[in-house]
Short mmCIF file of C-alpha atoms in Angstrom, two decimals:
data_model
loop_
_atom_site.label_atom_id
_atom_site.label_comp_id
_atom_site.label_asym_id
_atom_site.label_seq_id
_atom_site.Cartn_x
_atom_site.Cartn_y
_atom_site.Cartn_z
CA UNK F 1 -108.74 -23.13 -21.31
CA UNK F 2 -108.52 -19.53 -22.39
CA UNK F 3 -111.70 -18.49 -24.39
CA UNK F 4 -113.03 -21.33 -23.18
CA UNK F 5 -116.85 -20.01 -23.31
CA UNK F 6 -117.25 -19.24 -26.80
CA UNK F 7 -115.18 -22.65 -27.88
CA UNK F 8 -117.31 -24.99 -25.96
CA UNK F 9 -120.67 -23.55 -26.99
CA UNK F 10 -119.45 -23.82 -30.48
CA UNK F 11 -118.22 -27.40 -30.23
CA UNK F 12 -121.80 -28.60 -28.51
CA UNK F 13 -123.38 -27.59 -31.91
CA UNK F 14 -120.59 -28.75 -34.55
CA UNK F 15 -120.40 -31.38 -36.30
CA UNK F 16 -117.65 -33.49 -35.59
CA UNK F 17 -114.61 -33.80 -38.39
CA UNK F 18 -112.07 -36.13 -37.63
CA UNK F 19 -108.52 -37.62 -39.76
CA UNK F 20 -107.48 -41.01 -39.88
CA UNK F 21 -106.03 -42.60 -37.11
CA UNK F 22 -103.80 -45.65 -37.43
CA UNK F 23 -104.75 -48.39 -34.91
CA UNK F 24 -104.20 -52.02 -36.41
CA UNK F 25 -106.32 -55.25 -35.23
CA UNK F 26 -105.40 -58.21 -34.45
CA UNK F 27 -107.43 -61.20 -36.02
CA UNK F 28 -108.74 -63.24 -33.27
CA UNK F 29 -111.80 -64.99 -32.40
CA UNK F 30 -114.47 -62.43 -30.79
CA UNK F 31 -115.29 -63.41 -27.24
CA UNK F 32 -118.39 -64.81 -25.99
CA UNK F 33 -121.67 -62.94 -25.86
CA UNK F 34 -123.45 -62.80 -22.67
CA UNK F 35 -127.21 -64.48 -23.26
CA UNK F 36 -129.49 -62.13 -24.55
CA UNK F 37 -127.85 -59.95 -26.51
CA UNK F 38 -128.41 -59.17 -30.14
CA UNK F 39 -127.48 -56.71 -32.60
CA UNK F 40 -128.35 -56.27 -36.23
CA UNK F 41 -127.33 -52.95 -38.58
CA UNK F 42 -129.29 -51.37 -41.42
CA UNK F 43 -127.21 -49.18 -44.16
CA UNK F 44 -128.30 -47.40 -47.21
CA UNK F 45 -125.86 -44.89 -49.03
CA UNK F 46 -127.36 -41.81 -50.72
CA UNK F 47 -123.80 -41.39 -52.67
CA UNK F 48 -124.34 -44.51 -55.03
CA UNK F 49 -122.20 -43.73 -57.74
CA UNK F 50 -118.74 -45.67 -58.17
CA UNK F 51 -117.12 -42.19 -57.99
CA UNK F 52 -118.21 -39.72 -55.37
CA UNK F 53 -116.47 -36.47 -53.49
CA UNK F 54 -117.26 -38.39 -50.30
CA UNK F 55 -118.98 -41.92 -49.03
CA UNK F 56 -122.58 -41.27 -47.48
CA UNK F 57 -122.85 -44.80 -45.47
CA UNK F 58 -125.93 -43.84 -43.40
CA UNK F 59 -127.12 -46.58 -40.58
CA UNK F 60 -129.90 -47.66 -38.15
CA UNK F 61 -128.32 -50.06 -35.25
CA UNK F 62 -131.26 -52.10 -33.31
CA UNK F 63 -131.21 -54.25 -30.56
CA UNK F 64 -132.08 -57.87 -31.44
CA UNK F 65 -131.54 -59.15 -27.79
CA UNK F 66 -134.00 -59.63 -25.07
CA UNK F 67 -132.16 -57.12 -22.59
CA UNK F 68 -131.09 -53.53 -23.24
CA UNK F 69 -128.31 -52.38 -24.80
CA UNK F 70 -125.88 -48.84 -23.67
CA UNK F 71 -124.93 -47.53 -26.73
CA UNK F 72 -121.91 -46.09 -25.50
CA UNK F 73 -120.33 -49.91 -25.62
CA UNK F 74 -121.98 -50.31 -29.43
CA UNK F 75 -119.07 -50.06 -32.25
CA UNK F 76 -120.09 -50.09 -36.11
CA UNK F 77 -116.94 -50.79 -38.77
CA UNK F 78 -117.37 -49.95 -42.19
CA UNK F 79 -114.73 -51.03 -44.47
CA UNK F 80 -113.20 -49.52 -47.13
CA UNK F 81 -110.62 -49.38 -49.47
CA UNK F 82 -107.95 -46.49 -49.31
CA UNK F 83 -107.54 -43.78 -52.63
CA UNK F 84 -103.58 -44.30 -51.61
CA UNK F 85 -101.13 -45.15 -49.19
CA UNK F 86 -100.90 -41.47 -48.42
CA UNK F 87 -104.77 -40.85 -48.07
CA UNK F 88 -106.76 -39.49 -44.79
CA UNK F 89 -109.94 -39.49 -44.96
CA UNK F 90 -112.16 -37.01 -42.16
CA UNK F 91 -115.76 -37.88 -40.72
CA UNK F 92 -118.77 -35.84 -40.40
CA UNK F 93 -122.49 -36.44 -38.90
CA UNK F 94 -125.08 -35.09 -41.09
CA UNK F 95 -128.09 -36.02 -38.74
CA UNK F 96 -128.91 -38.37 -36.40
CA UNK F 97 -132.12 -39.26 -34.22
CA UNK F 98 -129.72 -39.31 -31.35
CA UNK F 99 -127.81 -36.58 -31.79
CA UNK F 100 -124.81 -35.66 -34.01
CA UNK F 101 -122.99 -34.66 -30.62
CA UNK F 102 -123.35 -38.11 -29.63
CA UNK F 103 -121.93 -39.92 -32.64
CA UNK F 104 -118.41 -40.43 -33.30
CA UNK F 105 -116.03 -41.42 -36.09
CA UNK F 106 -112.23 -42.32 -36.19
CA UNK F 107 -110.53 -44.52 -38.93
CA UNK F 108 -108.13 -47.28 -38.89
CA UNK F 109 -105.95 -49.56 -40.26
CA UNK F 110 -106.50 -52.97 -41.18
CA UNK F 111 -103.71 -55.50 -40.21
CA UNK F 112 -104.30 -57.82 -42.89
CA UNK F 113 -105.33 -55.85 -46.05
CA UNK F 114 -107.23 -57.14 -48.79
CA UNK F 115 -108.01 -56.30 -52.53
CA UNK F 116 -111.42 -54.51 -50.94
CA UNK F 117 -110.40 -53.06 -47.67
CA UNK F 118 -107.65 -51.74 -45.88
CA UNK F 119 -108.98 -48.88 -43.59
CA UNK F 120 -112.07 -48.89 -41.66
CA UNK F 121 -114.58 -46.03 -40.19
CA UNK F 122 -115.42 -46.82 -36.58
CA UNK F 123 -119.02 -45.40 -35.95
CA UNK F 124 -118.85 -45.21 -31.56
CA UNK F 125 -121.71 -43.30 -29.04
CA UNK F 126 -121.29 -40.99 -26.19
CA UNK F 127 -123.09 -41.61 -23.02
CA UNK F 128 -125.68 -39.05 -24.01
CA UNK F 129 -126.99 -41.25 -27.23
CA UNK F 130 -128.55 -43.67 -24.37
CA UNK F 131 -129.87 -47.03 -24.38
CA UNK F 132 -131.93 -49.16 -26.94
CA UNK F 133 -134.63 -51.63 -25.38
CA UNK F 134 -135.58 -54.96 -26.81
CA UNK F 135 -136.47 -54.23 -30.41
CA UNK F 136 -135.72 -50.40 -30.62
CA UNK F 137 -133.33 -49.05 -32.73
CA UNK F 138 -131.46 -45.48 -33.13
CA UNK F 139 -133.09 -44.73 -35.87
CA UNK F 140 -131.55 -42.47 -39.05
CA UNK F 141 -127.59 -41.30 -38.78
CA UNK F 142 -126.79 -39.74 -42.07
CA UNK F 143 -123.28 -39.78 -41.69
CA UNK F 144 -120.54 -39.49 -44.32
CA UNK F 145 -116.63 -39.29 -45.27
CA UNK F 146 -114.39 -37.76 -47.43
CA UNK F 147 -110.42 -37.46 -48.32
CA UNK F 148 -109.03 -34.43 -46.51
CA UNK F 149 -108.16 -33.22 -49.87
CA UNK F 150 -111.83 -33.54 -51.28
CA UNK F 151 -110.27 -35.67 -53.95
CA UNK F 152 -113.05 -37.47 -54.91
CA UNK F 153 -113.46 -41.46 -54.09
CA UNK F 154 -113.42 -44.23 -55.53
CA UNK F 155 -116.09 -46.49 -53.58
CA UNK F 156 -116.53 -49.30 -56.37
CA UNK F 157 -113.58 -51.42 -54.62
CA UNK F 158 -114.46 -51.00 -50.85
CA UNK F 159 -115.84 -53.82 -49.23
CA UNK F 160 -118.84 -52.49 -47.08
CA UNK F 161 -120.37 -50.10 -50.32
CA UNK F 162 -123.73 -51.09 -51.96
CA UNK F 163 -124.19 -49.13 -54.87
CA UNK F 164 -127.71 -50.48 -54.91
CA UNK F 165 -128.61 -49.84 -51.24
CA UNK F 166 -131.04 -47.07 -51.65
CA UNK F 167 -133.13 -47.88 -48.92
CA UNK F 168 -132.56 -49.36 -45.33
CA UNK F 169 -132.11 -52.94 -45.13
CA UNK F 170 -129.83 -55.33 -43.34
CA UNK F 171 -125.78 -55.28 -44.05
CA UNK F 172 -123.66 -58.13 -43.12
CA UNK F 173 -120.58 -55.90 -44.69
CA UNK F 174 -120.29 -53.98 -41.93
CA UNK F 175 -119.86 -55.45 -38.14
CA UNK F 176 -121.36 -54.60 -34.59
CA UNK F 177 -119.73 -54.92 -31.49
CA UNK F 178 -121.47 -55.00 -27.96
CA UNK F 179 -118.45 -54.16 -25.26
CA UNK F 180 -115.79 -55.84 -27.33
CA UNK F 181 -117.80 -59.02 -28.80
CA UNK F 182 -118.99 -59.32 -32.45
CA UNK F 183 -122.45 -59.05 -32.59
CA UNK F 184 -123.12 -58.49 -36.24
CA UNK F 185 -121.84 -58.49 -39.69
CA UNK F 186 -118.84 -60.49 -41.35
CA UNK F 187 -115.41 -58.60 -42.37
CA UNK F 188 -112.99 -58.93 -44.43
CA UNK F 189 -110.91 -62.11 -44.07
CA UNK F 190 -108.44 -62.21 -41.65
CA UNK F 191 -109.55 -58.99 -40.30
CA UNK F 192 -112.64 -59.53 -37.31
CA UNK F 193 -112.65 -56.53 -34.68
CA UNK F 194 -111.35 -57.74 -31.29
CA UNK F 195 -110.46 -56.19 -27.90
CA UNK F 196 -106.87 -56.23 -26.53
CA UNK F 197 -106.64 -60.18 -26.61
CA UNK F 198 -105.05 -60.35 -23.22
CA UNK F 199 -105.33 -57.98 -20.23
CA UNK F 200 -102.68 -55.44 -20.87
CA UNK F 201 -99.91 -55.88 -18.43
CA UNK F 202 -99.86 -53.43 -14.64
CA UNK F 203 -96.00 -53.28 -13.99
CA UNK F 204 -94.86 -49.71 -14.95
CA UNK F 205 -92.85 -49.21 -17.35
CA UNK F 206 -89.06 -49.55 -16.55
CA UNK F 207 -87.83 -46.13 -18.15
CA UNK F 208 -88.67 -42.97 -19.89
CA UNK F 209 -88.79 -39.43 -18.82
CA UNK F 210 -91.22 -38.78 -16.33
CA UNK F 211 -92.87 -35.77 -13.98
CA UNK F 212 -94.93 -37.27 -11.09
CA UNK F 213 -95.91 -35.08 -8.32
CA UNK F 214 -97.93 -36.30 -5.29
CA UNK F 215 -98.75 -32.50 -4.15
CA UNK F 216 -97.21 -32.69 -1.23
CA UNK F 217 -96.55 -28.87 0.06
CA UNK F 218 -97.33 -26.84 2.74
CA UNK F 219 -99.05 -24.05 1.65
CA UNK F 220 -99.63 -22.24 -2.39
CA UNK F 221 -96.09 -19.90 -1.06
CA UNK F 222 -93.93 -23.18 -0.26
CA UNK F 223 -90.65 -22.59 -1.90
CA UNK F 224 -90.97 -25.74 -3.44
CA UNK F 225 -93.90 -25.43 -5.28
CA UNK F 226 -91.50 -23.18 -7.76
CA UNK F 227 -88.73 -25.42 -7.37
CA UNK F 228 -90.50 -28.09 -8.74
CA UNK F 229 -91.60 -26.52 -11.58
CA UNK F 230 -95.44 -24.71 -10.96
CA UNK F 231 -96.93 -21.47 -10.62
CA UNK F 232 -99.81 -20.50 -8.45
CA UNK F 233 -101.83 -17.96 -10.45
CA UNK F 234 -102.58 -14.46 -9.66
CA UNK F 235 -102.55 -12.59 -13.05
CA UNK F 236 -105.22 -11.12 -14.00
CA UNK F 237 -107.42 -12.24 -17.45
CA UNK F 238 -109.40 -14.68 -18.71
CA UNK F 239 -111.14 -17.36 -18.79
CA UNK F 240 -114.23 -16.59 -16.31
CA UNK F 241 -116.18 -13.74 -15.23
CA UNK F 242 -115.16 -10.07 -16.17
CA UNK F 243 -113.36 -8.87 -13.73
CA UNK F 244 -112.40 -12.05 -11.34
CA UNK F 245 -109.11 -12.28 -9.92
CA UNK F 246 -106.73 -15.33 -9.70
CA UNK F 247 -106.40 -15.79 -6.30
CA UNK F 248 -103.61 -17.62 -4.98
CA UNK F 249 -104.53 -18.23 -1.31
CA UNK F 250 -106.94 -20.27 -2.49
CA UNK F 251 -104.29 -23.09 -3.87
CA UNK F 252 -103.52 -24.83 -0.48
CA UNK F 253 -102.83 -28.82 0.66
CA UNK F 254 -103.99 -30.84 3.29
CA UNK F 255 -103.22 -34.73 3.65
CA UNK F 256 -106.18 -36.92 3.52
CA UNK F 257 -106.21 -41.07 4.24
CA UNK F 258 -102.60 -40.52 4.37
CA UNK F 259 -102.23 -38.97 0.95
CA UNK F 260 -101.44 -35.47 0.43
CA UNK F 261 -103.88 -33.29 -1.60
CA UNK F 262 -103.87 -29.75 -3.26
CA UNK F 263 -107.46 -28.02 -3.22
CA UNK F 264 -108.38 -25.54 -5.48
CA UNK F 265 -111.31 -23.05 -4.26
CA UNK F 266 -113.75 -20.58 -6.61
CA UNK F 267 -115.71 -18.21 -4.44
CA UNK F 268 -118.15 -15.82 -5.80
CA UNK F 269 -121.15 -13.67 -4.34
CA UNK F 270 -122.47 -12.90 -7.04
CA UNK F 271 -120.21 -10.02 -8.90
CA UNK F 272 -116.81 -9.61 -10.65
CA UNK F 273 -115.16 -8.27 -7.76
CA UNK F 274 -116.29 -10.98 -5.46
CA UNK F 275 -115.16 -13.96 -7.85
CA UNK F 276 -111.92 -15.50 -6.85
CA UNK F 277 -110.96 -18.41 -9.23
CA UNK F 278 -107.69 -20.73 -8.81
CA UNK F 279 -104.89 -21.81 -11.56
CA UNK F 280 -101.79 -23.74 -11.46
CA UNK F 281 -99.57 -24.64 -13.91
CA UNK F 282 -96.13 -25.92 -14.95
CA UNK F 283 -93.57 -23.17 -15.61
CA UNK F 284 -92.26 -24.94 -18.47
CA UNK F 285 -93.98 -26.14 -21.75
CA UNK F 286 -92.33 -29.60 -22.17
CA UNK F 287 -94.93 -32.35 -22.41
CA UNK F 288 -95.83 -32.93 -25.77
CA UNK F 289 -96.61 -36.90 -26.64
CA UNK F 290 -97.26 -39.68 -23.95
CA UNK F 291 -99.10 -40.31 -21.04
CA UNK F 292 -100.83 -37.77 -18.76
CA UNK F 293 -103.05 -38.70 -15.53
CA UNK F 294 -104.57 -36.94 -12.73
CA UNK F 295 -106.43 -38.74 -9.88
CA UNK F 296 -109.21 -35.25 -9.28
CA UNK F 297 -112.22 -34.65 -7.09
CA UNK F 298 -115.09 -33.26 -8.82
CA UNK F 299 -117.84 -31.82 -6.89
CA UNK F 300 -121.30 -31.03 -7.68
CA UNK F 301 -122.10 -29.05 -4.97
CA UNK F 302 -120.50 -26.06 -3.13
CA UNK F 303 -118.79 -26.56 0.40
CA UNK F 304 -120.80 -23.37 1.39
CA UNK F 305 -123.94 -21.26 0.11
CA UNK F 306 -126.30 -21.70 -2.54
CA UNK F 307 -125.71 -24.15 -5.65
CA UNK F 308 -126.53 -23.43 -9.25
CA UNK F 309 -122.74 -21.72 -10.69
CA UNK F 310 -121.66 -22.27 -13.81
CA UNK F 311 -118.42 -23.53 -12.84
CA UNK F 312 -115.90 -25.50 -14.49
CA UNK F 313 -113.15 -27.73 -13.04
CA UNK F 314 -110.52 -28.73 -14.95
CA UNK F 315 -107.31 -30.75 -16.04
CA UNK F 316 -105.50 -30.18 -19.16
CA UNK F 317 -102.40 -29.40 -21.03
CA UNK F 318 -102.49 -26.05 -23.26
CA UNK F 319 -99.92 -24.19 -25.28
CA UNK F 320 -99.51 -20.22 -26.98
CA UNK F 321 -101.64 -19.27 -29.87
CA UNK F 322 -98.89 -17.20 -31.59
CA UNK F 323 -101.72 -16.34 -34.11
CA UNK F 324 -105.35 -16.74 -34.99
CA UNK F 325 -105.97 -19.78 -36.41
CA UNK F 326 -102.26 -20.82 -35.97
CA UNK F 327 -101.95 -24.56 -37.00
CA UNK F 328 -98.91 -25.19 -34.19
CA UNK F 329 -102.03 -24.64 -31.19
CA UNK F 330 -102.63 -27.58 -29.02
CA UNK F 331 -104.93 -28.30 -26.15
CA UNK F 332 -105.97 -31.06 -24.60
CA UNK F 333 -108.91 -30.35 -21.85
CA UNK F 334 -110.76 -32.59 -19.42
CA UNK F 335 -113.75 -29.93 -18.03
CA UNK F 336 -116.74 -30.92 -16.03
CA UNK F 337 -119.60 -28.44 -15.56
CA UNK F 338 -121.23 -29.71 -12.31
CA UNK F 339 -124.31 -27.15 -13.14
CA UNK F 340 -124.38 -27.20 -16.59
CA UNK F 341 -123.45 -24.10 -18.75
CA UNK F 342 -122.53 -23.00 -22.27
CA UNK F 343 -126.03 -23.65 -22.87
CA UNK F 344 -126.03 -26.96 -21.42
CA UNK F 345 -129.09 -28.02 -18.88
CA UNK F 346 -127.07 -30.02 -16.27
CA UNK F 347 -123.92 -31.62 -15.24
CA UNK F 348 -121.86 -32.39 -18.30
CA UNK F 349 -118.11 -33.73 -18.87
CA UNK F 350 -116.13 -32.93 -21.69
CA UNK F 351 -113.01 -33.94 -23.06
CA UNK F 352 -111.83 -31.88 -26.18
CA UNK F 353 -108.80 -31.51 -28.63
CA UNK F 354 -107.76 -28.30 -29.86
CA UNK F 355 -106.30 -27.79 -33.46
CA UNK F 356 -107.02 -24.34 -33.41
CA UNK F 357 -108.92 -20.81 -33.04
CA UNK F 358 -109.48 -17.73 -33.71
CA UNK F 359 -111.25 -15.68 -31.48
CA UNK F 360 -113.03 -12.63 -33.10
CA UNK F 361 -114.67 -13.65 -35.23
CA UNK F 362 -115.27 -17.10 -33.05
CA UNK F 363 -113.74 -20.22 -35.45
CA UNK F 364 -113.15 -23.61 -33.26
CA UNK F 365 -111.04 -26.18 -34.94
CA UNK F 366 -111.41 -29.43 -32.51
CA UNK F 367 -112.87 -32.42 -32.11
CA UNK F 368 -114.59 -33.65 -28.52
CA UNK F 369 -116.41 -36.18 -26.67
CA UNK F 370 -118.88 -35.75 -24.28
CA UNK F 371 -120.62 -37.08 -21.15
CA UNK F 372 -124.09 -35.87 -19.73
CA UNK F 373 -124.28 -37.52 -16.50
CA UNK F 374 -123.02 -36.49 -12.59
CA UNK F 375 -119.50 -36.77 -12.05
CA UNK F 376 -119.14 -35.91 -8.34
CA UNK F 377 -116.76 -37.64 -6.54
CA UNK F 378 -113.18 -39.07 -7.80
CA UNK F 379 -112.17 -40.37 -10.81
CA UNK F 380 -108.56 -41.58 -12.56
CA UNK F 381 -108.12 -38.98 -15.84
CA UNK F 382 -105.66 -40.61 -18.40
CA UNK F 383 -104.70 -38.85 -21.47
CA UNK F 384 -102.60 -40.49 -24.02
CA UNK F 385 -101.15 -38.89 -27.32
CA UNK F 386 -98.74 -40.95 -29.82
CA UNK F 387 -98.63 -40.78 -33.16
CA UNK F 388 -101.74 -41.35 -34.44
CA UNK F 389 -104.73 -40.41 -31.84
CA UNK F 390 -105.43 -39.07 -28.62
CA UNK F 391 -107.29 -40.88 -26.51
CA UNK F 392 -109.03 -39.85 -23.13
CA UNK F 393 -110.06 -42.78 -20.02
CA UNK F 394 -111.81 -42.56 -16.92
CA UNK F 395 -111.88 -44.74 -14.44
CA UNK F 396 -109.71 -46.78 -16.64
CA UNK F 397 -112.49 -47.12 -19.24
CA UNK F 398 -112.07 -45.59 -22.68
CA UNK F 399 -114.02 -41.90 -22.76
CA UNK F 400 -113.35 -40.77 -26.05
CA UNK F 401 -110.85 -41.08 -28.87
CA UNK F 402 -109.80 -38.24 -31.13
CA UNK F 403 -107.75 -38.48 -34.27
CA UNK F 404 -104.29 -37.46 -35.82
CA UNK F 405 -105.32 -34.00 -37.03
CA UNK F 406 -105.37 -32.85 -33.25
CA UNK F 407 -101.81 -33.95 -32.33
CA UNK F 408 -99.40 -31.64 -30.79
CA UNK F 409 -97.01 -30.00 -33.10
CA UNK F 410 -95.04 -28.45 -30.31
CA UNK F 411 -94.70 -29.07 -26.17
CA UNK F 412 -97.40 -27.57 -23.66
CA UNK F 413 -97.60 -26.91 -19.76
CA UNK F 414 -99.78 -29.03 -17.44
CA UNK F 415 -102.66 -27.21 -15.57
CA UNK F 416 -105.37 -27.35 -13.43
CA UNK F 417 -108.06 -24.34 -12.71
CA UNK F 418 -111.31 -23.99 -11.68
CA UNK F 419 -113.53 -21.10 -12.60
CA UNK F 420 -116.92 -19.14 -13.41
CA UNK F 421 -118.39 -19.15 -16.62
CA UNK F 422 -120.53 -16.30 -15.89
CA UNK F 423 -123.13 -15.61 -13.15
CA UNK F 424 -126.22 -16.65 -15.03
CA UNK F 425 -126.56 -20.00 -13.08
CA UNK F 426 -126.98 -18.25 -9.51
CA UNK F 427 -128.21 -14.71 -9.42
CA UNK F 428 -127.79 -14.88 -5.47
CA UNK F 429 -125.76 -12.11 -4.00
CA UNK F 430 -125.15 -14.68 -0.66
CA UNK F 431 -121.61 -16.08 -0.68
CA UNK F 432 -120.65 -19.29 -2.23
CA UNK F 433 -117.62 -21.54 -2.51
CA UNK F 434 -116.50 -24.55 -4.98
CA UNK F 435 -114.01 -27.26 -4.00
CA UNK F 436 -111.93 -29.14 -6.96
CA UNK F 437 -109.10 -31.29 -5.16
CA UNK F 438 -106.55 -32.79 -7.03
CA UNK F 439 -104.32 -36.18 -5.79
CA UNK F 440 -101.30 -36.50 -8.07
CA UNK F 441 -100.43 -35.76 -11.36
CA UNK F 442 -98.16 -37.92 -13.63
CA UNK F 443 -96.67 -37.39 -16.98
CA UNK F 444 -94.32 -40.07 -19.12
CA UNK F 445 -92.67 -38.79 -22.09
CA UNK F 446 -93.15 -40.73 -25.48
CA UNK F 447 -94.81 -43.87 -23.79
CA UNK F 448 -98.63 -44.59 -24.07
CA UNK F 449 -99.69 -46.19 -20.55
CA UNK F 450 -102.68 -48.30 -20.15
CA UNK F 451 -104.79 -46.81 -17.26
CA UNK F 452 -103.70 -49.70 -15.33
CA UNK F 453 -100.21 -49.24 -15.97
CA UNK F 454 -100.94 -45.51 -14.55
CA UNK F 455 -101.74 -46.80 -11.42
CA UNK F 456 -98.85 -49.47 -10.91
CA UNK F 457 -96.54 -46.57 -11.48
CA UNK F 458 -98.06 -44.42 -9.10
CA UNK F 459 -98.32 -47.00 -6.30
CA UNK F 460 -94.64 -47.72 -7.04
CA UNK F 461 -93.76 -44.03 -6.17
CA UNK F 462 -95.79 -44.06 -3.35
CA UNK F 463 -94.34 -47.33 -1.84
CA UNK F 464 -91.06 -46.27 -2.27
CA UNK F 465 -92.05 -42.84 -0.40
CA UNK F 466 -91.36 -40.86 -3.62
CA UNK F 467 -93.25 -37.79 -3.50
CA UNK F 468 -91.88 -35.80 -6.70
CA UNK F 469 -89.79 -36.64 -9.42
CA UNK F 470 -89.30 -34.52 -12.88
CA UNK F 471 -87.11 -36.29 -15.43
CA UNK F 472 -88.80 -34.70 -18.00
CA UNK F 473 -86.05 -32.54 -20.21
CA UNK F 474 -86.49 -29.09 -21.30
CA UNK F 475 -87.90 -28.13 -24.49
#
């Protein structure tokens, strides 16, 4: 979160560069359509040679059906063989009608390899890329990969390259996917994209290290809000407006439809000295792979005053840069911008892994996903991390997925904070105040939880009148 102006205005221009990931399939039949919908894919490659320092696979995805299409549930494979066991292979967006920021790439593995393919390239949308209507398509995404090591490839063996597609036509070598269901395209034996065949199971897990705290304190000065492991900011610094102060006051509970629930308020009228901005955070930096999940109130308007702050509410788990551009940094940030901000029209969610920065000169390492759309109310976060990708749900659907080069190398804290960009949204010297309210938070070491597993676990606390447990071991 610290920095977090500069970073995010970089990462809404960047190109996106992502490393392999390592999800397998499993070969079963693709479920049934509904009626209506069609999709067909157009490819051309302007890297035709057998050898090349990366694959150009460049696509145009239209909408063959008779109703329209979100292209946030649209999935392109392209398959390919690896260079060697050893290879990763990173993504970029060169252009696209819809928006770079609203393209992504991750890469997996194939369970049942073949002399022509045994990784793919997932092409996936944001929210922000839209819709397609009956017979429109996205037009041009020149997108391309390459080996991490800009060795260069060798694209006469993979399955889904043309040499001789110059110019857009349809591809049956690549497949489309329409909210899990094949669509389009053929791959390579044994191998057709699927969804989780069965719905994945709700108990919670039986064991593993686990923090889970329901919130349920008295006030931001109840002794055991440091006994169980937090501290309410009121150090001074960044992020936010020059010369803010953290103020701790503003951290208090309250117990709501029988559930207890911390809110965290940003006031401002207008000027440093009048901003007060809210943290907390764990004392110790232990989480580091598995399952993280916040049940959080976003709100789009104030509780009191005038609207229009660039304010950001937050979950997300952060460690030290010990240097500029260290490669042991790691952050993992769920921020929505109810007003817009870091140059951003309107409301706007992001979720975003950190690799690394440096911050003068600015340099963001990261990859992120976005969504441009109102996200007032409450919503179930879930952040996973294993071994091979992060991935990011709400509301128990899949947000965004990010790939191995962002994984942790060492543990982090857990926060929350809500704060002020800057003051450019509302010049208004009248006084103002921002709610962000936050449920529970959960944490399970080393275990990936399906969002519904997430909330199995947490009703099984609850039922058993559990309102904090921290298993979790130290460093």
């Amino acid at each position: 979160m610290r920095f977090a102006k500069n970073r995010l205005r970089a990462t809404a221009s960047a190109a996106v560069a992502v490393a392999m990931g390592a999800a397998a399939l499993t070969a079963l039949p693709a479920t049934a359509s509904a009626a209506g919908d069609g999709l067909s894919v157009q490819y051309r490659t302007s890297a035709t040679g057998a050898s090349a320092d990366q694959a150009e696979p460049w696509f145009k995805v239209k909408n063959t059906g008779t109703t329209t299409v979100q292209l946030a549930n649209v999935k392109i494979r392209y398959y390919f063989k690896a260079d060697s066991a050893s290879a990763t292979y990173r993504f970029a967006c060169s252009w696209a009608v819809r928006g770079c920021a609203n393209v992504t790439g991750s890469f997996g593995t194939l369970a049942n390899p073949t002399a022509t393919a045994d990784r793919y390239l997932e092409i996936g949308f944001t929210s922000g890329a839209g819709s397609l209507a009956p017979g429109a398509d996205t037009g041009d995404m020149q997108l391309r990969f390459y080996q991490s090591t800009w060795q260069s490839l060798n694209q006469s063996d993979d399955y889904s390259f043309g040499a001789s597609q110059t110019s857009y036509g349809d591809w049956s070598k690549v497949t489309a996917q329409l909210a899990g269901t094949t669509l389009w395209g053929q791959a390579p034996a044994g191998n057709d994209p699927t969804n989780p065949p069965t719905d994945p199971p709700t108990d919670p897990p039986a064991t593993g290290a686990t923090l889970f705290d329901d919130f349920n304190y008295s006030a931001y000065n109840d002794p055991k809000v440091s006994a169980h492991g937090w501290s309410v900011r009121s150090t001074s610094g960044g992020p936010g407006v020059p010369g803010a102060t953290w103020a701790p006051d503003k951290v208090t509970f309250a117990t709501t439809s029988g559930n207890s629930i911390m809110n965290l308020e940003t006031s401002t009228a207008g000027t440093g000295e009048s901003t007060k901005q809210t943290e907390i955070v764990t004392n110790s930096r232990k989480f580091k792979n598995g399952t993280y999940a916040a049940r959080v109130k976003f709100n789009d308007a104030p509780k009191s005053g005038p609207d229009g702050d660039h304010l950001v509410q937050t979950f997300f788990t952060i460690n030290d840069l010990t240097a500029p551009m260290a490669d042991d940094y790691s952050e993992y940030d769920f921020e929505y911008l109810p007003n817009g901000g870091w140059g951003e029209p309107s409301n706007i969610l992001y979720t975003t892994s950190w690799e690394t920065y440096q911050a003068d000169p600015w340099v963001a390492v990261n990859q992120h996903t976005e969504g441009r759309q109102s996200y007032n109310g409450w919503h179930d976060l879930v952040l996973t991390i294993d071994n091979s990708s992060i991935k990011y749900y709400i509301d128990g659907q899949l947000f965004g997925t990010h790939d191995s080069t962002y994984l942790p190398e060492r543990p982090m804290s857990i926060n929350f904070n809500q704060w002020l960009i800057d003051l450019a949204g509302q010049t208004s010297t009248a006084a103002r105040a921002y709610d962000e309210q936050v449920d529970y938070v959960l944490h399970v070491k080393d275990q990936v939880l399906t969002p519904a597993q997430v909330a199995a676990k947490v009703a099984a606390y609850r039922g058993a009148g559990t309102t904090f447990e921290d298993t979790v071991p130290s460093g």
